[in-house]
Coordinates of C-alpha atoms in Angstrom, one line a residue:
L955 CA 248.8 205.1 52.6
P956 CA 249.2 201.5 53.7
N957 CA 252.5 200.7 55.5
R958 CA 254.2 199.2 52.4
V959 CA 257.2 199.8 50.4
V960 CA 256.7 202.5 47.7
T961 CA 258.2 201.1 44.4
E962 CA 257.4 203.9 42.0
I963 CA 256.3 207.5 42.0
V964 CA 255.3 208.9 38.6
V965 CA 254.3 212.8 38.1
D966 CA 252.1 213.8 35.2
A967 CA 254.1 215.8 32.8
T968 CA 251.0 217.9 32.0
D969 CA 250.0 218.7 35.6
P970 CA 252.5 218.4 38.4
R971 CA 249.9 218.2 41.0
K972 CA 249.0 214.7 39.6
A973 CA 251.0 211.8 40.5
Y974 CA 250.8 208.0 40.7
L975 CA 252.4 205.9 43.4
T976 CA 252.8 202.1 43.4
Q977 CA 253.3 199.6 46.4
S978 CA 254.5 196.1 46.9
G979 CA 253.2 193.7 49.3
F980 CA 249.9 191.7 49.5
G981 CA 246.5 192.3 51.0
T982 CA 246.3 196.1 50.5
P983 CA 245.9 198.5 47.5
H984 CA 248.9 198.8 45.1
V985 CA 248.0 201.8 43.0
W986 CA 247.3 205.3 44.0
R987 CA 246.6 208.6 42.5
T988 CA 246.9 212.2 43.8
D989 CA 245.4 215.3 42.3
D990 CA 246.6 217.9 44.9
G991 CA 250.4 217.4 45.1
G992 CA 250.2 214.5 47.7
A993 CA 247.8 216.0 50.2
S994 CA 245.4 213.1 49.7
W995 CA 245.7 209.9 47.7
T996 CA 242.9 207.8 45.9
N997 CA 243.1 204.1 45.5
I998 CA 243.1 203.2 42.0
T999 CA 244.1 199.6 42.1
G1000 CA 240.5 198.6 40.8
D1001 CA 240.4 194.8 39.9
L1002 CA 244.2 194.6 39.4
P1003 CA 245.1 191.1 41.0
N1004 CA 246.6 191.2 44.6
L1005 CA 250.1 191.4 43.5
P1006 CA 253.2 193.5 44.2
V1007 CA 253.4 196.7 41.7
N1008 CA 256.9 197.6 41.0
A1009 CA 256.6 199.9 38.1
L1010 CA 254.2 202.2 36.5
A1011 CA 254.0 203.9 33.0
L1012 CA 251.5 206.9 32.6
I1013 CA 250.6 207.5 28.8
P1014 CA 250.4 211.5 28.4
R1015 CA 247.1 213.1 27.4
S1016 CA 245.2 209.8 28.1
N1017 CA 243.8 207.5 30.7
E1018 CA 246.0 204.6 29.9
L1019 CA 248.2 203.2 32.5
Y1020 CA 250.6 200.4 32.6
A1021 CA 251.6 198.6 35.9
G1022 CA 254.6 196.3 36.1
T1023 CA 253.8 193.6 38.6
D1024 CA 255.4 190.3 40.0
L1025 CA 253.2 188.5 37.2
G1026 CA 253.8 190.7 34.1
V1027 CA 252.5 194.1 32.9
F1028 CA 248.7 194.9 33.3
K1029 CA 247.0 197.7 31.4
S1030 CA 244.2 200.0 32.2
I1031 CA 242.4 202.4 29.7
N1032 CA 240.2 204.1 32.3
G1033 CA 242.6 205.4 34.8
G1034 CA 242.9 202.4 37.0
Q1035 CA 239.2 201.3 37.4
N1036 CA 239.9 198.1 35.5
W1037 CA 243.0 196.2 34.7
V1038 CA 243.8 193.6 32.0
P1039 CA 246.9 191.5 31.4
F1040 CA 248.9 193.3 28.7
M1041 CA 250.1 190.3 26.6
E1042 CA 251.7 192.0 23.5
G1043 CA 254.9 190.1 23.5
F1044 CA 255.6 190.7 27.4
P1045 CA 256.4 187.7 29.4
N1046 CA 254.6 186.8 32.5
V1047 CA 257.7 187.4 34.7
A1048 CA 258.4 190.2 37.4
V1049 CA 258.7 193.7 35.7
F1050 CA 260.7 195.9 37.8
S1051 CA 260.9 199.0 35.3
L1052 CA 258.6 200.7 33.0
A1053 CA 259.4 203.4 30.7
F1054 CA 257.4 205.2 27.9
N1055 CA 258.9 207.3 25.2
D1056 CA 256.0 209.8 24.0
R1057 CA 257.6 210.8 21.1
T1058 CA 258.3 207.3 19.7
R1059 CA 255.3 205.8 21.5
I1060 CA 257.4 202.9 22.5
L1061 CA 256.7 201.2 26.1
V1062 CA 259.8 199.4 27.4
A1063 CA 259.7 196.7 30.3
G1064 CA 262.9 195.7 32.3
T1065 CA 262.2 192.3 33.8
H1066 CA 263.9 190.0 36.3
G1067 CA 265.7 187.2 34.3
R1068 CA 264.0 187.7 31.0
G1069 CA 265.6 190.8 29.7
V1070 CA 264.0 194.1 28.2
F1071 CA 261.0 193.9 26.1
S1072 CA 259.4 196.8 24.1
Y1073 CA 256.2 197.5 22.2
S1074 CA 255.1 200.2 20.0
L1075 CA 251.7 201.8 21.3
P1076 CA 249.5 203.1 18.5
A1077 CA 249.6 206.8 18.0
L1078 CA 246.8 208.9 19.6
V1079 CA 244.5 211.3 17.6
L1080 CA 244.2 214.5 19.1
R1081 CA 241.0 215.8 17.3
G1082 CA 241.7 219.3 16.0
D1083 CA 245.5 219.3 16.2
V1084 CA 246.4 219.3 12.4
D1085 CA 250.0 220.2 12.9
G1086 CA 250.7 217.8 15.5
D1087 CA 252.1 220.0 18.1
A1088 CA 249.8 218.5 20.7
K1089 CA 247.8 221.8 21.1
V1090 CA 244.6 222.9 19.3
T1091 CA 245.0 226.4 18.3
A1092 CA 243.9 228.9 15.7
A1093 CA 246.8 227.7 13.2
D1094 CA 245.1 224.3 13.3
A1095 CA 241.7 225.7 12.3
Q1096 CA 243.6 227.6 9.4
L1097 CA 245.1 224.4 8.0
V1098 CA 241.6 222.8 8.0
L1099 CA 240.4 225.8 6.1
M1100 CA 243.4 225.4 3.6
A1101 CA 242.5 221.8 3.0
A1102 CA 238.8 222.5 2.8
V1103 CA 239.2 225.0 -0.2
G1104 CA 241.8 222.6 -1.9
L1105 CA 245.0 224.2 -1.0
P1106 CA 248.1 221.9 -0.3
L1107 CA 249.3 221.5 3.2
P1108 CA 252.9 221.7 4.2
Q1109 CA 254.6 218.5 3.7
G1110 CA 253.9 215.9 6.4
L1111 CA 250.7 217.3 7.3
F1112 CA 247.2 216.0 6.9
A1113 CA 243.9 217.2 7.5
F1114 CA 242.2 213.9 8.1
P1115 CA 241.7 212.3 10.7
N1116 CA 242.9 215.0 13.0
G1117 CA 241.0 217.9 11.5
D1118 CA 237.9 216.0 11.5
V1119 CA 236.8 217.2 14.9
N1120 CA 233.1 216.4 14.6
C1121 CA 234.0 212.8 13.4
D1122 CA 231.7 212.9 10.4
G1123 CA 234.3 211.4 8.2
V1124 CA 235.2 214.6 6.3
T1125 CA 237.3 217.6 6.9
N1126 CA 235.5 220.8 6.1
V1127 CA 234.8 224.4 7.3
L1128 CA 232.6 223.3 9.9
D1129 CA 235.5 221.3 11.6
A1130 CA 237.7 224.7 11.3
Q1131 CA 234.5 226.6 13.0
I1132 CA 234.6 224.1 15.9
I1133 CA 238.3 224.4 16.3
L1134 CA 238.0 228.1 16.6
S1135 CA 235.1 228.1 19.0
F1136 CA 237.3 225.8 21.2
V1137 CA 240.1 228.0 21.0

């Protein structure tokens, strides 16, 4: 890693060997990823502007990253290959803290001199996860079968869109079969 100040280390909650590190300064890469617990690091700064990166938020179960820089928040949807300014109500000021609540899907940014800002990210659809427990199991296939034969699902559960694993616009027995094959 370059001889720069480390500003943030974020460990992936789903894989403790995977972590991200950000650095301040100019003229060197600013965002790094490790997949082996820190034995080696890969530069994922991509096309992020040459700015100090002060904070990072990782969105679980996706390739989505948010970087808090000296010029606002930048977003990557492909694991850091490309970055775009995230202008969803966030100011163009130094962002020193980013936090993401996976349950509420709210991203919060702490800034220098402008206060704290928040944004609700859209919900992720995990195909096959009908019961919403963030896992695809045989119980999800059972729920799809119940819906396919017209039985009511427990309150708050919906077979579509999560149960439509082949993305054909309907939830049916074939979707349950695909889920069971996966499981």
